CSV table of N, CA and C in Angstrom, one decimal:
chain,number,residue,atom,x,y,z
A,3,MET,N,-92.0,-44.1,19.5
A,3,MET,CA,-92.1,-44.2,20.9
A,3,MET,C,-93.2,-45.0,21.3
A,4,ASN,N,-93.2,-46.2,22.1
A,4,ASN,CA,-94.4,-46.8,22.3
A,4,ASN,C,-95.2,-46.4,23.7
A,5,ALA,N,-96.2,-46.8,24.0
A,5,ALA,CA,-97.2,-46.2,25.1
A,5,ALA,C,-96.3,-46.1,26.4
A,6,TYR,N,-95.7,-47.3,26.6
A,6,TYR,CA,-94.9,-47.5,28.0
A,6,TYR,C,-93.7,-46.4,28.1
A,7,GLN,N,-93.2,-46.2,26.8
A,7,GLN,CA,-92.0,-45.3,26.8
A,7,GLN,C,-92.5,-44.0,27.0
A,8,GLU,N,-93.6,-43.6,26.4
A,8,GLU,CA,-94.2,-42.3,26.5
A,8,GLU,C,-94.5,-42.0,27.9
A,9,LYS,N,-95.0,-42.9,28.4
A,9,LYS,CA,-95.5,-42.7,30.2
A,9,LYS,C,-94.2,-42.5,30.8
A,10,PHE,N,-93.1,-43.2,30.6
A,10,PHE,CA,-91.9,-43.2,31.3
A,10,PHE,C,-91.3,-41.7,31.0
A,11,TYR,N,-91.5,-41.3,29.7
A,11,TYR,CA,-90.9,-40.3,29.3
A,11,TYR,C,-91.6,-39.0,30.1
A,12,GLU,N,-92.7,-39.0,30.0
A,12,GLU,CA,-93.6,-38.0,30.8
A,12,GLU,C,-93.3,-38.0,32.4
A,13,PHE,N,-93.0,-39.2,32.8
A,13,PHE,CA,-92.8,-39.4,34.4
A,13,PHE,C,-91.3,-38.8,34.7
A,14,ILE,N,-90.4,-39.3,33.9
A,14,ILE,CA,-89.0,-38.6,34.2
A,14,ILE,C,-89.1,-37.2,33.9
A,15,LEU,N,-89.5,-36.5,32.9
A,15,LEU,CA,-89.6,-35.1,32.6
A,15,LEU,C,-90.1,-34.3,33.7
A,16,ALA,N,-91.1,-34.9,34.4
A,16,ALA,CA,-91.8,-34.4,35.5
A,16,ALA,C,-90.8,-34.3,36.8
A,17,ARG,N,-89.9,-35.1,36.7
A,17,ARG,CA,-89.1,-35.0,37.9
A,17,ARG,C,-87.7,-34.7,37.7
A,18,VAL,N,-87.5,-34.0,36.4
A,18,VAL,CA,-86.2,-33.2,36.1
A,18,VAL,C,-86.3,-31.8,36.4
A,19,LYS,N,-85.1,-31.3,36.9
A,19,LYS,CA,-85.1,-29.9,37.2
A,19,LYS,C,-85.5,-29.1,35.7
A,20,THR,N,-86.0,-28.0,35.6
A,20,THR,CA,-86.5,-27.3,34.5
A,20,THR,C,-85.1,-26.8,33.7
A,21,GLU,N,-84.1,-26.6,34.2
A,21,GLU,CA,-82.8,-26.3,33.3
A,21,GLU,C,-82.2,-27.5,32.7
A,22,ASN,N,-82.7,-28.6,33.1
A,22,ASN,CA,-82.0,-29.8,32.5
A,22,ASN,C,-83.2,-30.6,31.6
A,23,LEU,N,-84.2,-30.0,31.5
A,23,LEU,CA,-85.3,-30.7,30.5
A,23,LEU,C,-84.8,-31.0,29.1
A,24,GLU,N,-84.2,-30.3,28.3
A,24,GLU,CA,-83.6,-30.6,27.1
A,24,GLU,C,-82.6,-31.6,27.2
A,25,ASP,N,-81.7,-31.6,28.1
A,25,ASP,CA,-80.8,-32.8,28.4
A,25,ASP,C,-81.5,-34.1,28.3
A,26,ALA,N,-82.5,-33.9,29.4
A,26,ALA,CA,-83.1,-35.1,29.7
A,26,ALA,C,-84.0,-35.8,28.6
A,27,GLN,N,-84.5,-34.9,27.8
A,27,GLN,CA,-85.3,-35.3,26.5
A,27,GLN,C,-84.3,-35.9,25.5
A,28,SER,N,-83.3,-35.6,25.4
A,28,SER,CA,-82.3,-36.1,24.6
A,28,SER,C,-81.8,-37.4,25.1
A,29,LEU,N,-81.6,-37.5,26.3
A,29,LEU,CA,-81.0,-38.6,26.8
A,29,LEU,C,-82.1,-39.9,26.5
A,30,LEU,N,-83.3,-39.5,27.0
A,30,LEU,CA,-84.4,-40.4,26.9
A,30,LEU,C,-84.8,-40.8,25.4
A,31,LYS,N,-84.7,-40.0,24.4
A,31,LYS,CA,-84.7,-40.2,23.3
A,31,LYS,C,-83.6,-41.2,22.7
A,32,GLU,N,-82.3,-41.0,23.0
A,32,GLU,CA,-81.2,-42.0,22.9
A,32,GLU,C,-81.6,-43.3,23.3
A,33,SER,N,-81.9,-43.3,24.6
A,33,SER,CA,-82.3,-44.6,25.3
A,33,SER,C,-83.4,-45.3,24.4
A,34,PHE,N,-84.4,-44.8,24.0
A,34,PHE,CA,-85.5,-45.2,23.2
A,34,PHE,C,-85.0,-45.8,21.9
A,35,ALA,N,-84.2,-45.0,21.3
A,35,ALA,CA,-83.7,-45.3,20.0
A,35,ALA,C,-82.6,-46.5,20.0
A,36,LYS,N,-81.9,-46.6,21.2
A,36,LYS,CA,-80.9,-47.9,21.5
A,36,LYS,C,-82.0,-49.2,21.8
A,37,GLN,N,-83.1,-48.9,22.5
A,37,GLN,CA,-84.0,-50.0,22.7
A,37,GLN,C,-84.6,-50.5,21.2
A,38,ALA,N,-84.9,-49.7,20.4
A,38,ALA,CA,-85.4,-50.0,19.0
A,38,ALA,C,-84.5,-50.9,18.1
A,39,GLN,N,-83.1,-50.2,18.4
A,39,GLN,CA,-82.0,-50.9,17.6
A,39,GLN,C,-81.5,-52.2,18.2
A,40,GLY,N,-82.0,-52.4,19.4
A,40,GLY,CA,-81.6,-53.7,20.1
A,40,GLY,C,-80.1,-53.5,20.7
A,41,SER,N,-79.6,-52.2,20.8
A,41,SER,CA,-78.3,-51.9,21.5
A,41,SER,C,-78.4,-51.5,22.7
A,42,PHE,N,-79.6,-51.4,23.5
A,42,PHE,CA,-79.5,-50.9,24.9
A,42,PHE,C,-79.1,-52.1,25.6
A,43,ASP,N,-78.3,-51.9,26.5
A,43,ASP,CA,-77.6,-52.8,27.5
A,43,ASP,C,-77.3,-52.2,29.0
A,44,LEU,N,-76.9,-53.1,29.8
A,44,LEU,CA,-76.9,-52.5,31.1
A,44,LEU,C,-75.6,-51.4,31.2
A,45,GLU,N,-74.5,-51.4,30.4
A,45,GLU,CA,-73.5,-50.4,30.3
A,45,GLU,C,-74.3,-48.9,30.0
A,46,PHE,N,-75.2,-49.1,29.0
A,46,PHE,CA,-75.8,-47.9,28.7
A,46,PHE,C,-76.7,-47.4,29.8
A,47,LEU,N,-77.3,-48.4,30.4
A,47,LEU,CA,-78.2,-48.1,31.7
A,47,LEU,C,-77.5,-47.4,32.9
A,48,ALA,N,-76.4,-47.8,33.0
A,48,ALA,CA,-75.3,-47.2,33.9
A,48,ALA,C,-75.0,-45.7,33.6
A,49,SER,N,-74.8,-45.4,32.3
A,49,SER,CA,-74.4,-44.2,31.9
A,49,SER,C,-75.7,-43.4,32.0
A,50,PHE,N,-76.6,-44.0,31.4
A,50,PHE,CA,-78.0,-43.2,31.6
A,50,PHE,C,-78.3,-42.6,33.1
A,51,LYS,N,-78.1,-43.6,34.1
A,51,LYS,CA,-78.3,-43.2,35.4
A,51,LYS,C,-77.4,-42.3,35.8
A,52,ALA,N,-76.0,-42.3,35.5
A,52,ALA,CA,-75.1,-41.6,35.8
A,52,ALA,C,-75.3,-40.0,35.4
A,53,LYS,N,-75.9,-39.9,34.1
A,53,LYS,CA,-76.0,-38.5,33.6
A,53,LYS,C,-77.6,-37.9,34.0
A,54,LEU,N,-78.4,-38.8,34.3
A,54,LEU,CA,-79.7,-38.1,34.7
A,54,LEU,C,-79.7,-37.9,36.2
A,55,THR,N,-79.0,-38.5,37.0
A,55,THR,CA,-79.0,-38.2,38.4
A,55,THR,C,-79.0,-37.0,38.9
A,56,PRO,N,-78.0,-36.0,38.5
A,56,PRO,CA,-77.6,-34.8,38.7
A,56,PRO,C,-78.9,-33.9,38.4
A,57,TRP,N,-79.6,-34.2,37.4
A,57,TRP,CA,-80.7,-33.5,36.6
A,57,TRP,C,-81.9,-33.6,37.5
A,58,LEU,N,-82.1,-34.6,38.3
A,58,LEU,CA,-83.4,-34.8,39.1
A,58,LEU,C,-83.4,-33.7,40.3
A,59,LYS,N,-84.8,-33.5,40.5
A,59,LYS,CA,-85.2,-32.8,41.5
A,59,LYS,C,-85.0,-33.7,42.6
A,60,PRO,N,-84.5,-32.8,44.0
A,60,PRO,CA,-83.9,-33.7,45.0
A,60,PRO,C,-85.1,-34.7,45.5
A,61,GLU,N,-86.2,-34.1,45.6
A,61,GLU,CA,-87.4,-34.9,46.3
A,61,GLU,C,-87.9,-36.0,45.2
A,62,SER,N,-87.4,-36.3,44.0
A,62,SER,CA,-87.7,-37.1,43.2
A,62,SER,C,-86.5,-38.2,43.0
A,63,LYS,N,-85.5,-37.9,43.5
A,63,LYS,CA,-84.0,-38.6,43.2
A,63,LYS,C,-84.4,-40.1,43.6
A,64,ASP,N,-84.8,-40.2,44.9
A,64,ASP,CA,-84.9,-41.7,45.3
A,64,ASP,C,-85.9,-42.5,44.4
A,65,GLU,N,-87.0,-42.0,44.2
A,65,GLU,CA,-88.2,-42.8,43.4
A,65,GLU,C,-87.6,-43.0,41.9
A,66,VAL,N,-87.1,-42.1,41.4
A,66,VAL,CA,-86.5,-42.5,40.0
A,66,VAL,C,-85.3,-43.5,40.1
A,67,LEU,N,-84.4,-43.3,41.1
A,67,LEU,CA,-83.3,-44.2,41.0
A,67,LEU,C,-83.8,-45.8,41.5
A,68,LYS,N,-84.7,-45.8,42.2
A,68,LYS,CA,-85.2,-47.0,42.4
A,68,LYS,C,-85.9,-47.8,41.1
A,69,ILE,N,-86.6,-46.9,40.4
A,69,ILE,CA,-87.2,-47.5,39.3
A,69,ILE,C,-86.1,-48.0,38.3
A,70,ILE,N,-85.0,-47.1,38.2
A,70,ILE,CA,-83.9,-47.5,37.2
A,70,ILE,C,-83.1,-48.8,37.9
A,71,ARG,N,-83.1,-48.8,38.9
A,71,ARG,CA,-82.4,-50.1,39.6
A,71,ARG,C,-83.4,-51.3,39.4
A,72,ASP,N,-84.6,-51.2,39.4
A,72,ASP,CA,-85.5,-52.4,39.3
A,72,ASP,C,-85.4,-52.8,37.9
A,73,PHE,N,-85.4,-51.7,36.9
A,73,PHE,CA,-85.4,-52.1,35.4
A,73,PHE,C,-84.1,-52.9,35.2
A,74,GLY,N,-83.2,-52.3,35.7
A,74,GLY,CA,-81.8,-53.1,35.4
A,74,GLY,C,-81.8,-54.5,35.9
A,75,GLN,N,-82.4,-54.6,37.0
A,75,GLN,CA,-82.3,-56.0,37.7
A,75,GLN,C,-83.2,-57.0,36.8
A,76,ASN,N,-84.2,-56.5,36.2
A,76,ASN,CA,-85.2,-57.4,35.5
A,76,ASN,C,-84.9,-57.1,33.8
A,77,PHE,N,-83.8,-56.3,33.6
A,77,PHE,CA,-83.6,-56.3,32.0
A,77,PHE,C,-83.1,-57.5,31.4
A,78,VAL,N,-83.6,-57.9,30.3
A,78,VAL,CA,-83.5,-59.0,29.5
A,78,VAL,C,-83.6,-58.4,28.2
A,79,ARG,N,-82.4,-58.7,27.3
A,79,ARG,CA,-82.4,-58.0,26.1
A,79,ARG,C,-83.4,-59.0,25.1
């Protein structure tokens, strides 16, 4: 995990409901592995967003979804 990924990891986990922390950790690790392998794509990002959204604390949902949306708009493989 690089420094940017570590910051993102901590940022997301701070905004996830306690009961979903393990699921979010696994999802984030899968995302970082796909990035390292070069297999991360917009289809995975869409599934990432769909899985993560219900795990987010209500007060953090808009903030996190905006970041994911912005990342997707600027994504270049």
